[in-house]
mmCIF file of C-alpha atoms in Angstrom:
data_model
loop_
_atom_site.group_PDB
_atom_site.id
_atom_site.type_symbol
_atom_site.label_atom_id
_atom_site.label_comp_id
_atom_site.label_asym_id
_atom_site.label_seq_id
_atom_site.Cartn_x
_atom_site.Cartn_y
_atom_site.Cartn_z
ATOM 1 C CA MET A 1323 0.203 0.037 0.124
ATOM 2 C CA SER A 1324 1.518 3.410 -1.070
ATOM 3 C CA THR A 1325 1.528 6.295 1.321
ATOM 4 C CA TYR A 1326 -1.290 8.794 0.901
ATOM 5 C CA THR A 1327 0.314 12.287 0.114
ATOM 6 C CA LYS A 1328 -2.665 14.525 -0.086
ATOM 7 C CA PRO A 1329 -3.980 16.569 3.047
ATOM 8 C CA LEU A 1330 -6.190 14.685 5.326
ATOM 9 C CA PRO A 1331 -9.082 16.134 7.559
ATOM 10 C CA ARG A 1332 -8.370 17.180 10.915
ATOM 11 C CA LEU A 1333 -10.487 15.081 13.084
ATOM 12 C CA ASP A 1334 -11.753 16.512 16.262
ATOM 13 C CA ASP A 1335 -14.780 15.790 18.853
ATOM 14 C CA ALA A 1336 -17.219 18.014 16.692
ATOM 15 C CA ASN A 1337 -16.791 16.208 13.410
ATOM 16 C CA ALA A 1338 -15.791 12.795 14.595
ATOM 17 C CA PRO A 1339 -19.237 11.191 13.853
ATOM 18 C CA PHE A 1340 -19.009 12.398 10.430
ATOM 19 C CA TRP A 1341 -15.945 10.744 9.733
ATOM 20 C CA GLU A 1342 -16.738 7.641 11.821
ATOM 21 C CA ALA A 1343 -19.948 7.281 9.359
ATOM 22 C CA ALA A 1344 -17.841 7.948 6.284
ATOM 23 C CA LYS A 1345 -15.578 5.058 7.473
ATOM 24 C CA ALA A 1346 -18.665 2.628 7.642
ATOM 25 C CA HIS A 1347 -19.447 4.101 3.820
ATOM 26 C CA GLU A 1348 -22.567 6.239 5.525
ATOM 27 C CA LEU A 1349 -23.229 9.747 4.906
ATOM 28 C CA LYS A 1350 -24.471 11.353 8.181
ATOM 29 C CA LEU A 1351 -25.085 14.958 8.943
ATOM 30 C CA GLN A 1352 -25.421 16.971 12.302
ATOM 31 C CA LYS A 1353 -29.202 17.576 12.997
ATOM 32 C CA CYS A 1354 -30.813 19.898 15.418
ATOM 33 C CA GLU A 1355 -32.900 18.184 17.886
ATOM 34 C CA ASP A 1356 -35.154 21.033 18.487
ATOM 35 C CA CYS A 1357 -36.165 22.253 14.838
ATOM 36 C CA GLY A 1358 -34.702 19.356 12.785
ATOM 37 C CA THR A 1359 -32.379 21.381 10.633
ATOM 38 C CA LEU A 1360 -29.593 19.661 8.872
ATOM 39 C CA ARG A 1361 -26.253 21.372 8.923
ATOM 40 C CA PHE A 1362 -22.684 21.005 7.704
ATOM 41 C CA PRO A 1363 -19.883 21.516 9.040
ATOM 42 C CA ALA A 1364 -20.784 20.256 12.473
ATOM 43 C CA THR A 1365 -21.358 23.531 14.898
ATOM 44 C CA ARG A 1366 -22.422 23.941 18.277
ATOM 45 C CA TYR A 1367 -25.174 25.967 17.774
ATOM 46 C CA CYS A 1368 -28.177 25.636 15.038
ATOM 47 C CA ALA A 1369 -28.119 28.545 12.986
ATOM 48 C CA ASN A 1370 -31.985 28.303 12.451
ATOM 49 C CA CYS A 1371 -32.932 28.126 16.186
ATOM 50 C CA GLY A 1372 -30.076 28.559 18.245
ATOM 51 C CA SER A 1373 -30.305 25.335 20.047
ATOM 52 C CA THR A 1374 -27.332 23.471 21.242
ATOM 53 C CA GLU A 1375 -29.087 20.038 21.136
ATOM 54 C CA SER A 1376 -27.914 18.033 18.260
ATOM 55 C CA GLY A 1377 -27.569 14.501 16.988
ATOM 56 C CA TRP A 1378 -26.655 12.815 13.854
ATOM 57 C CA ALA A 1379 -28.834 11.563 10.973
ATOM 58 C CA ALA A 1380 -28.256 9.437 7.940
ATOM 59 C CA VAL A 1381 -28.816 11.405 4.464
ATOM 60 C CA SER A 1382 -29.436 9.886 1.007
ATOM 61 C CA GLY A 1383 -26.257 10.957 -0.455
ATOM 62 C CA ARG A 1384 -27.904 12.119 -3.486
ATOM 63 C CA GLY A 1385 -27.718 15.653 -4.914
ATOM 64 C CA THR A 1386 -26.757 18.027 -7.518
ATOM 65 C CA VAL A 1387 -23.680 20.014 -8.497
ATOM 66 C CA SER A 1388 -24.441 23.741 -7.738
ATOM 67 C CA SER A 1389 -20.862 24.950 -8.693
ATOM 68 C CA TRP A 1390 -17.392 23.921 -9.300
ATOM 69 C CA CYS A 1391 -13.834 25.043 -9.597
ATOM 70 C CA ARG A 1392 -10.861 23.807 -11.664
ATOM 71 C CA PHE A 1393 -7.338 24.039 -10.024
ATOM 72 C CA HIS A 1394 -4.632 24.618 -12.275
ATOM 73 C CA GLN A 1395 -2.003 25.323 -9.768
ATOM 74 C CA VAL A 1396 -0.441 22.925 -7.136
ATOM 75 C CA TYR A 1397 -1.141 24.267 -3.761
ATOM 76 C CA PHE A 1398 -0.348 21.203 -1.930
ATOM 77 C CA GLU A 1399 2.416 18.777 -3.373
ATOM 78 C CA GLY A 1400 0.142 15.608 -3.098
ATOM 79 C CA PHE A 1401 -2.121 17.003 -6.038
ATOM 80 C CA GLY A 1402 0.942 17.526 -8.331
ATOM 81 C CA ASN A 1403 -0.068 14.630 -10.631
ATOM 82 C CA ASP A 1404 -3.641 15.549 -10.421
ATOM 83 C CA VAL A 1405 -3.588 19.098 -11.967
ATOM 84 C CA PRO A 1406 -5.845 20.391 -13.255
ATOM 85 C CA TYR A 1407 -8.355 18.965 -10.649
ATOM 86 C CA THR A 1408 -11.823 19.949 -10.152
ATOM 87 C CA VAL A 1409 -13.626 20.753 -6.674
ATOM 88 C CA ILE A 1410 -17.428 20.675 -6.818
ATOM 89 C CA MET A 1411 -20.018 22.018 -4.504
ATOM 90 C CA VAL A 1412 -22.840 19.479 -4.027
ATOM 91 C CA GLU A 1413 -26.339 20.498 -2.809
ATOM 92 C CA LEU A 1414 -27.704 17.487 -1.230
ATOM 93 C CA GLU A 1415 -31.244 16.409 -1.683
ATOM 94 C CA GLU A 1416 -31.912 17.388 2.129
ATOM 95 C CA GLY A 1417 -30.431 20.860 1.731
ATOM 96 C CA PRO A 1418 -26.990 21.191 3.042
ATOM 97 C CA ARG A 1419 -23.906 21.756 0.783
ATOM 98 C CA LEU A 1420 -20.535 20.103 0.657
ATOM 99 C CA PHE A 1421 -17.430 20.548 -1.232
ATOM 100 C CA SER A 1422 -15.712 17.530 -2.623
ATOM 101 C CA ASN A 1423 -14.395 15.955 -5.652
ATOM 102 C CA LEU A 1424 -16.301 14.362 -8.708
ATOM 103 C CA VAL A 1425 -15.035 10.689 -9.491
ATOM 104 C CA ASP A 1426 -15.765 8.651 -12.523
ATOM 105 C CA GLY A 1427 -17.256 11.733 -14.085
ATOM 106 C CA PRO A 1428 -16.859 14.297 -16.860
ATOM 107 C CA SER A 1429 -14.424 16.685 -15.573
ATOM 108 C CA ASP A 1430 -14.502 18.771 -18.588
ATOM 109 C CA ASP A 1431 -17.984 19.354 -19.042
ATOM 110 C CA ILE A 1432 -19.477 19.619 -15.450
ATOM 111 C CA GLU A 1433 -22.500 21.727 -15.443
ATOM 112 C CA ASN A 1434 -25.053 23.277 -12.688
ATOM 113 C CA GLY A 1435 -27.718 20.531 -11.926
ATOM 114 C CA LEU A 1436 -25.604 17.569 -12.719
ATOM 115 C CA PRO A 1437 -26.966 14.705 -10.458
ATOM 116 C CA VAL A 1438 -24.540 12.976 -8.216
ATOM 117 C CA GLU A 1439 -24.448 10.365 -5.495
ATOM 118 C CA VAL A 1440 -22.022 9.777 -2.670
ATOM 119 C CA PHE A 1441 -18.814 7.718 -3.199
ATOM 120 C CA PHE A 1442 -16.520 6.749 -0.196
ATOM 121 C CA ASP A 1443 -12.886 6.792 -0.936
ATOM 122 C CA ASP A 1444 -10.810 4.719 2.004
ATOM 123 C CA VAL A 1445 -7.560 6.555 1.475
ATOM 124 C CA THR A 1446 -6.075 5.356 4.681
ATOM 125 C CA PRO A 1447 -6.949 2.801 7.232
ATOM 126 C CA GLU A 1448 -8.145 5.577 9.662
ATOM 127 C CA VAL A 1449 -9.850 7.824 6.849
ATOM 128 C CA THR A 1450 -12.578 7.603 4.307
ATOM 129 C CA LEU A 1451 -13.259 10.706 2.242
ATOM 130 C CA VAL A 1452 -16.590 11.559 1.008
ATOM 131 C CA LYS A 1453 -16.818 12.105 -2.846
ATOM 132 C CA PHE A 1454 -19.345 12.074 -5.573
ATOM 133 C CA LYS A 1455 -19.925 10.473 -8.780
ATOM 134 C CA PRO A 1456 -22.359 10.992 -11.457
ATOM 135 C CA ALA A 1457 -25.812 9.318 -10.604
ATOM 136 C CA SER A 1458 -26.331 5.941 -12.048
#
């Protein structure tokens, strides 16, 4: 197994449930226990009602590309062989938006509204990244 050279997420108490779910190939987001609002990234307070009561809920993993950006410069050495690469913003069916990468997709002709579904990339024994692929 080769060494993974790209930056990895910083795991902490606030985001641990998200990354534990990803490792189990599930997509879970923080959910306000008082008003039901889903949020990402995890925060202490609900932006909708101000509650500090929250849990974690499984979501569909389906959404659409709402924006994207193509990187042509190497900002992190680990991406050197990937340039140019595309970062997408996915709006999940449930509402929250996540930034990620598109795998197995048309990197040259991405457009707003492209339907996507979650893909789990086991990059190290400890970390599974949440990525997206065109919906089947």
